[in-house]
Tab-separated table of C-alpha atoms in Angstrom:
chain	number	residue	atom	x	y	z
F	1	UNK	CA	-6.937	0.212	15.018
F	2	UNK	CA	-4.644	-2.592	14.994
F	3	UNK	CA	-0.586	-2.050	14.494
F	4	UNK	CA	2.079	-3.797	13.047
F	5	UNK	CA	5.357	-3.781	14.305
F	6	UNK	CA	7.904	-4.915	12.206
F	7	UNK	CA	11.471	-6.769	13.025
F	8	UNK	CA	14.360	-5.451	12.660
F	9	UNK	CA	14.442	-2.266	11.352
F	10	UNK	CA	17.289	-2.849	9.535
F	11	UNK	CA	18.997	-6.369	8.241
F	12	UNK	CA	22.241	-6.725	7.209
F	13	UNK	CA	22.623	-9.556	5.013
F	14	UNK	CA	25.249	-10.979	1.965
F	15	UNK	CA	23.852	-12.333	-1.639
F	16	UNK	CA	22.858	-16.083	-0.798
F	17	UNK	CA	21.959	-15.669	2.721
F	18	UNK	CA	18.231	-16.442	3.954
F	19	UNK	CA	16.571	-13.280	5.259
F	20	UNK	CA	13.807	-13.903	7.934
F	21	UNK	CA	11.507	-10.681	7.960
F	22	UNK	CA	8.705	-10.223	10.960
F	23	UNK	CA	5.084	-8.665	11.102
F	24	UNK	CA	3.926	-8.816	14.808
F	25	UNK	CA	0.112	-7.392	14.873
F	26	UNK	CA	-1.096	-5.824	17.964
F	27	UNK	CA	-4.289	-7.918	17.625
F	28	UNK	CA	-5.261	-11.105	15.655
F	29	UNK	CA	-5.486	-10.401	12.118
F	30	UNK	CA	-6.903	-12.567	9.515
F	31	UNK	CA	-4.644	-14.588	7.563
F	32	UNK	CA	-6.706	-13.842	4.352
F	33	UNK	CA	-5.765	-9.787	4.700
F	34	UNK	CA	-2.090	-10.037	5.463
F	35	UNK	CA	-0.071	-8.598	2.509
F	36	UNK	CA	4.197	-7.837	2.173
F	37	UNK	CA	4.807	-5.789	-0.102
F	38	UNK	CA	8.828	-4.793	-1.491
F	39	UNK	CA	9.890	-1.465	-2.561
F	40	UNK	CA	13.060	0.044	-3.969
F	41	UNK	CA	14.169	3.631	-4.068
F	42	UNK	CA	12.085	5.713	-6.604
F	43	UNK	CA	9.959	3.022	-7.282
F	44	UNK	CA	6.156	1.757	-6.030
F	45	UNK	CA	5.666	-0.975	-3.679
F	46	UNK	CA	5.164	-3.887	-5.605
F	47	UNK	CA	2.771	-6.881	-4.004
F	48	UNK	CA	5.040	-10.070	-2.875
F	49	UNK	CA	2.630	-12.139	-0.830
F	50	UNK	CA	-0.981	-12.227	-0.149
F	51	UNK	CA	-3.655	-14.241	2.646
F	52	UNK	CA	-0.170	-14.395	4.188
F	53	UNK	CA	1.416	-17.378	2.395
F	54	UNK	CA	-0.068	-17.219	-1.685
F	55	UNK	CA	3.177	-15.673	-3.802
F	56	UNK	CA	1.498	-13.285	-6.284
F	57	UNK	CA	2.232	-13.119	-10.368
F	58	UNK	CA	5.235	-13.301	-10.831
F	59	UNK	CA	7.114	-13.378	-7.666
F	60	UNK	CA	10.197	-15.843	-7.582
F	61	UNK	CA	9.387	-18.865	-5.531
F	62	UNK	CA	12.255	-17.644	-3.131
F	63	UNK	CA	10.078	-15.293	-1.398
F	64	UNK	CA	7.390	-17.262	0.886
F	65	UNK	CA	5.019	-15.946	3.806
F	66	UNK	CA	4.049	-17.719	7.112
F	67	UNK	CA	2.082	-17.256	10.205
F	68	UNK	CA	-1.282	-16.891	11.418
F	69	UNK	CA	-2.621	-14.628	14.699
F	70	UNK	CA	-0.662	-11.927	15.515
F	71	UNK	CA	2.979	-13.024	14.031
F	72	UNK	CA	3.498	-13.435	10.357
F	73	UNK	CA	6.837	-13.867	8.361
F	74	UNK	CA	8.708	-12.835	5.045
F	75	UNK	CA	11.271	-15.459	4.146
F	76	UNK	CA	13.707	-14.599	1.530
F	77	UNK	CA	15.281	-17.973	0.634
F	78	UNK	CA	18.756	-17.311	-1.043
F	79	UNK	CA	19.251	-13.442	-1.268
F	80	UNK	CA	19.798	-12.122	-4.753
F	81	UNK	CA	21.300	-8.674	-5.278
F	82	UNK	CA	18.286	-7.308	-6.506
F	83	UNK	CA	16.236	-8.149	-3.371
F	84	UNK	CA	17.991	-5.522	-0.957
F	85	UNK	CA	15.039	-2.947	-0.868
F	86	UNK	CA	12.573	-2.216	1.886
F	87	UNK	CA	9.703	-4.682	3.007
F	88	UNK	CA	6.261	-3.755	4.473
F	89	UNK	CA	3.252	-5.913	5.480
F	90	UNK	CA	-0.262	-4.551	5.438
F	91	UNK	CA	-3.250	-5.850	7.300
F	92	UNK	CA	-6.874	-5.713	6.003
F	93	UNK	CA	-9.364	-5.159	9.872
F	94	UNK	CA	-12.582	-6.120	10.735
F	95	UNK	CA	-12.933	-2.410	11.185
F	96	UNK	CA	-12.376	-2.352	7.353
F	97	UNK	CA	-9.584	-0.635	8.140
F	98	UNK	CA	-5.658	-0.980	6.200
F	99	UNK	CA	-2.848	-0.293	8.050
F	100	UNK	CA	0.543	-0.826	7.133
F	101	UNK	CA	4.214	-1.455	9.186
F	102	UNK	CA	6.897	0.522	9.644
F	103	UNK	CA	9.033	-1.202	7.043
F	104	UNK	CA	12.116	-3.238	7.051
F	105	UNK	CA	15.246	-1.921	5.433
F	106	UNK	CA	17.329	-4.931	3.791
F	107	UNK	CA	20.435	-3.831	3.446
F	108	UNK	CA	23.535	-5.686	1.819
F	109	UNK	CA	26.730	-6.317	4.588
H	1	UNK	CA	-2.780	-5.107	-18.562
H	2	UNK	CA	-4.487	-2.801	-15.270
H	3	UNK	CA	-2.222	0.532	-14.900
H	4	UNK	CA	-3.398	3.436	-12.996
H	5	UNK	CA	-1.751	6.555	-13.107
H	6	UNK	CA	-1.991	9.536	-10.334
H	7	UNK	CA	-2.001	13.081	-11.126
H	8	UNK	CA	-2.626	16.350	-9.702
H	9	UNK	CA	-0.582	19.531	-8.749
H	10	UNK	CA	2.846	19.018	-7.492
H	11	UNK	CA	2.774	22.301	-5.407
H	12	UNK	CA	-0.333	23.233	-2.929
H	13	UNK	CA	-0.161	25.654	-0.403
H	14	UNK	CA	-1.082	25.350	3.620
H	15	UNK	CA	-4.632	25.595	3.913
H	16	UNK	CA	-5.913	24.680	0.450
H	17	UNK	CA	-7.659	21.537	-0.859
H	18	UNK	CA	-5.654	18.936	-2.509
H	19	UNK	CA	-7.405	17.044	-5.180
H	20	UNK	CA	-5.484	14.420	-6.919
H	21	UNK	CA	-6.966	11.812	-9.341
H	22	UNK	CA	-6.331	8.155	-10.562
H	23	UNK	CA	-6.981	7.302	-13.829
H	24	UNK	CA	-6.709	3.693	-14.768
H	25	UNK	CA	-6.885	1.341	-17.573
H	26	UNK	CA	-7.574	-2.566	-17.662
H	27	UNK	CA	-10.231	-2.905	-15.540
H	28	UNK	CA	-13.675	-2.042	-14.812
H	29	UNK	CA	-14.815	-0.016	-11.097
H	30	UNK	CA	-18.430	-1.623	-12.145
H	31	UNK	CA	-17.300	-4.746	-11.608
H	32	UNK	CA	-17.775	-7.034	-8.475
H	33	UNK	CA	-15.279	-7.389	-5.915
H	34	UNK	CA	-12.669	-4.133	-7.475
H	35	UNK	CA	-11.753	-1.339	-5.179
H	36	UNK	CA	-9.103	1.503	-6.059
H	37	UNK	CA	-7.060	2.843	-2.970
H	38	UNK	CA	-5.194	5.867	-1.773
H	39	UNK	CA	-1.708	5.846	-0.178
H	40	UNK	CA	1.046	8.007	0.494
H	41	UNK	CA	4.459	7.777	1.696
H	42	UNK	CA	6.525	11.000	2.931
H	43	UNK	CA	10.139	11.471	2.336
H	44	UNK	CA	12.159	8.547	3.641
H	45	UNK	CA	8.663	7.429	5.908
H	46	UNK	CA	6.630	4.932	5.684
H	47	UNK	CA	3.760	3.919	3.870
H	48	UNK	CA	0.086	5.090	4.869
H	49	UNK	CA	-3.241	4.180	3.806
H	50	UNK	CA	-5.514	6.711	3.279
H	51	UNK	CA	-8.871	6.117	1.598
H	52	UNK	CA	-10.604	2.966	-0.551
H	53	UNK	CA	-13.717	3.087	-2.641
H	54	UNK	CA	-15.149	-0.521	-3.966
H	55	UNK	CA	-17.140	-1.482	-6.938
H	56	UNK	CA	-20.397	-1.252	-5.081
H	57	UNK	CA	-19.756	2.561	-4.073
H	58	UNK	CA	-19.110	1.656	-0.727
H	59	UNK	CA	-15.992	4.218	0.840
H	60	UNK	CA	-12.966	3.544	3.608
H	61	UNK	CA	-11.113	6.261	4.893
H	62	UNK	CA	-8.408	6.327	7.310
H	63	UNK	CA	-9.405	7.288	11.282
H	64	UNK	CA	-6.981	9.741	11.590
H	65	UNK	CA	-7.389	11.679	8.533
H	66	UNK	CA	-11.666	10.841	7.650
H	67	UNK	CA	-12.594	14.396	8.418
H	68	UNK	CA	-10.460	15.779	5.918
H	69	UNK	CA	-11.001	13.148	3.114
H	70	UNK	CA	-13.209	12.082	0.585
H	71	UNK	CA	-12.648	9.788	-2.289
H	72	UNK	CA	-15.586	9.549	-5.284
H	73	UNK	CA	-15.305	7.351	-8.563
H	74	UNK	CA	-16.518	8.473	-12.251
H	75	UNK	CA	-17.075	4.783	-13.529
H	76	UNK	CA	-17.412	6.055	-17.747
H	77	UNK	CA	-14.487	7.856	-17.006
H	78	UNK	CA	-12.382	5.226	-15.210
H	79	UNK	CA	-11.623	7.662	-12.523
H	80	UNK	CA	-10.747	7.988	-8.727
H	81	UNK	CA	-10.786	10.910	-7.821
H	82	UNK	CA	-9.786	11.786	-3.517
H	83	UNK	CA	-10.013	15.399	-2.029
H	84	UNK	CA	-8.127	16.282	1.081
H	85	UNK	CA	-9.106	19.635	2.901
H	86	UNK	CA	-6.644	21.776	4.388
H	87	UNK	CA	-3.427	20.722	3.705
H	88	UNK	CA	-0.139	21.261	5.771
H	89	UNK	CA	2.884	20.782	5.115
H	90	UNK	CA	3.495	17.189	7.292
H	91	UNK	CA	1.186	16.029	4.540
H	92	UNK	CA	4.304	16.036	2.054
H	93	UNK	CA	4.437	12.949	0.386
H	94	UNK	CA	4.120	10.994	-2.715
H	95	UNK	CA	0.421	9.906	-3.294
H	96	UNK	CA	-0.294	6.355	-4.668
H	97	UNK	CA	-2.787	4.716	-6.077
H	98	UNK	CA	-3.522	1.030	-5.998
H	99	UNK	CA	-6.154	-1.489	-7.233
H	100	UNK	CA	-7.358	-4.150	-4.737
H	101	UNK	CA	-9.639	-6.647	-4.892
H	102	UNK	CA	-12.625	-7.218	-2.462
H	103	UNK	CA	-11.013	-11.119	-1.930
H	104	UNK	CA	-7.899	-10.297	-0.280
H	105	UNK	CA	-7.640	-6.406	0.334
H	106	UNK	CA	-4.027	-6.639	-1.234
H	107	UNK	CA	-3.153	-3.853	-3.476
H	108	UNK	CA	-1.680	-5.854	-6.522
H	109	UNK	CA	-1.227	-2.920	-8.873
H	110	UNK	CA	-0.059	0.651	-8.165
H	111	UNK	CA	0.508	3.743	-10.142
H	112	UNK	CA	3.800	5.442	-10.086
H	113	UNK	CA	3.168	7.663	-7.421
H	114	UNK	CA	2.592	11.451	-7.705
H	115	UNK	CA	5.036	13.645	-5.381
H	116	UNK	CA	2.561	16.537	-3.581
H	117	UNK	CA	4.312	19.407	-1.438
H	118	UNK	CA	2.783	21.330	0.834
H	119	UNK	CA	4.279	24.917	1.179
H	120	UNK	CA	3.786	29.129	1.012
């Protein structure tokens, strides 16, 4: 079963700041079947980014993905307020297995 | 528009069988490539995948919990339906669907969520 770790737990960022959010798998994982997903309190996960890098509907073009392997990356351009929530990645196996991170929380300093 | 919806009881007890179901609009689970998911979060956790049934019948279910799941899909009635055997109460949690495509295993849409607790 592969894991993802995710980096940092917690970031502490202000409005207008760039927010660099990691996904470290513990074993190569297809760039097609990486996903981040952004949730707020109450609410359901809603899909940000899919095969890694492609912004789905309606996501703001300040939110792009990276990476390939076993190290993939949320970027949050220029932080808005409503973008302080919590930020997972999921992985599609070869196993046909899902498996999703730990989170990170994104937290206004 | 796709919107799924999760319901179920909100109170089970330890031991009993949880049986939750997803109805959903928008879409059809006849058609290539669709697959509705399972997922559940506990208080202040983390997200967990649980179970996945595609188009073509085919099932997922997650390692750790296979034994105790199983998910079906009434096509005519545009349901998902997933049973989970003896419950506990670490299996606290609020119980997602999602609809995923075959293409990119993302889960684009998801219901609101249905809050189960396990307790006597």
């Amino acid at each position: 079963e592969i894991v993802l770790t995710q980096s940092p737990g917690t970031l502490s960022l202000s409005p207008g700041e760039r927010a660099t959010l990691s996904c470290r798998a513990s074993q190569s994982v297809s760039s097609s079947y990486l996903a981040w997903y952004q949730q707020k309190p109450g609410q359901a996960p809603r899909l940000l980014i899919y095969g890694a890098s492609s912004r789905a509907t309606g996501i703001p073009d300040r939110f792009s993905g990276s990476g390939s392997g076993t190290d993939f990356t949320l970027t949050i351009s220029r932080l808005e307020p409503e973008d302080f929530a919590v930020y997972y990645c999921q992985q599609y196996g070869s196993s046909h297995m899902y498996t999703f991170g730990q989170g990170t929380k994104l937290e206004i300093k | 528009q796709i919107t799924l919806k999760e319901s179920g009881p909100t109170l089970v007890k330890p031991t009993q069988t949880l049986t939750l179901t997803c109805t959903f609009s928008g879409f059809s689970l006849s058609t290539s490539g669709v697959g509705v998911g399972w997922i559940r979060q506990p208080p202040g956790k983390a997200l967990e995948w649980l179970a996945l049934i595609y188009w073509d019948d085919d099932k997922r279910y997650s390692p750790s919990l296979k034994s105790r799941l199983t998910i079906t899909k009434d096509t005519s009635k545009n349901q998902v339906v997933l049973t989970m055997t003896n419950m506990d109460p670490v299996d606290t949690a609020t119980y997602y669907c999602a609809h995923s495509y075959y293409y990119d295993h993302a889960f684009d849409i998801w219901g609101q969520g249905t809050m189960v607790t396990v307790s006597s």
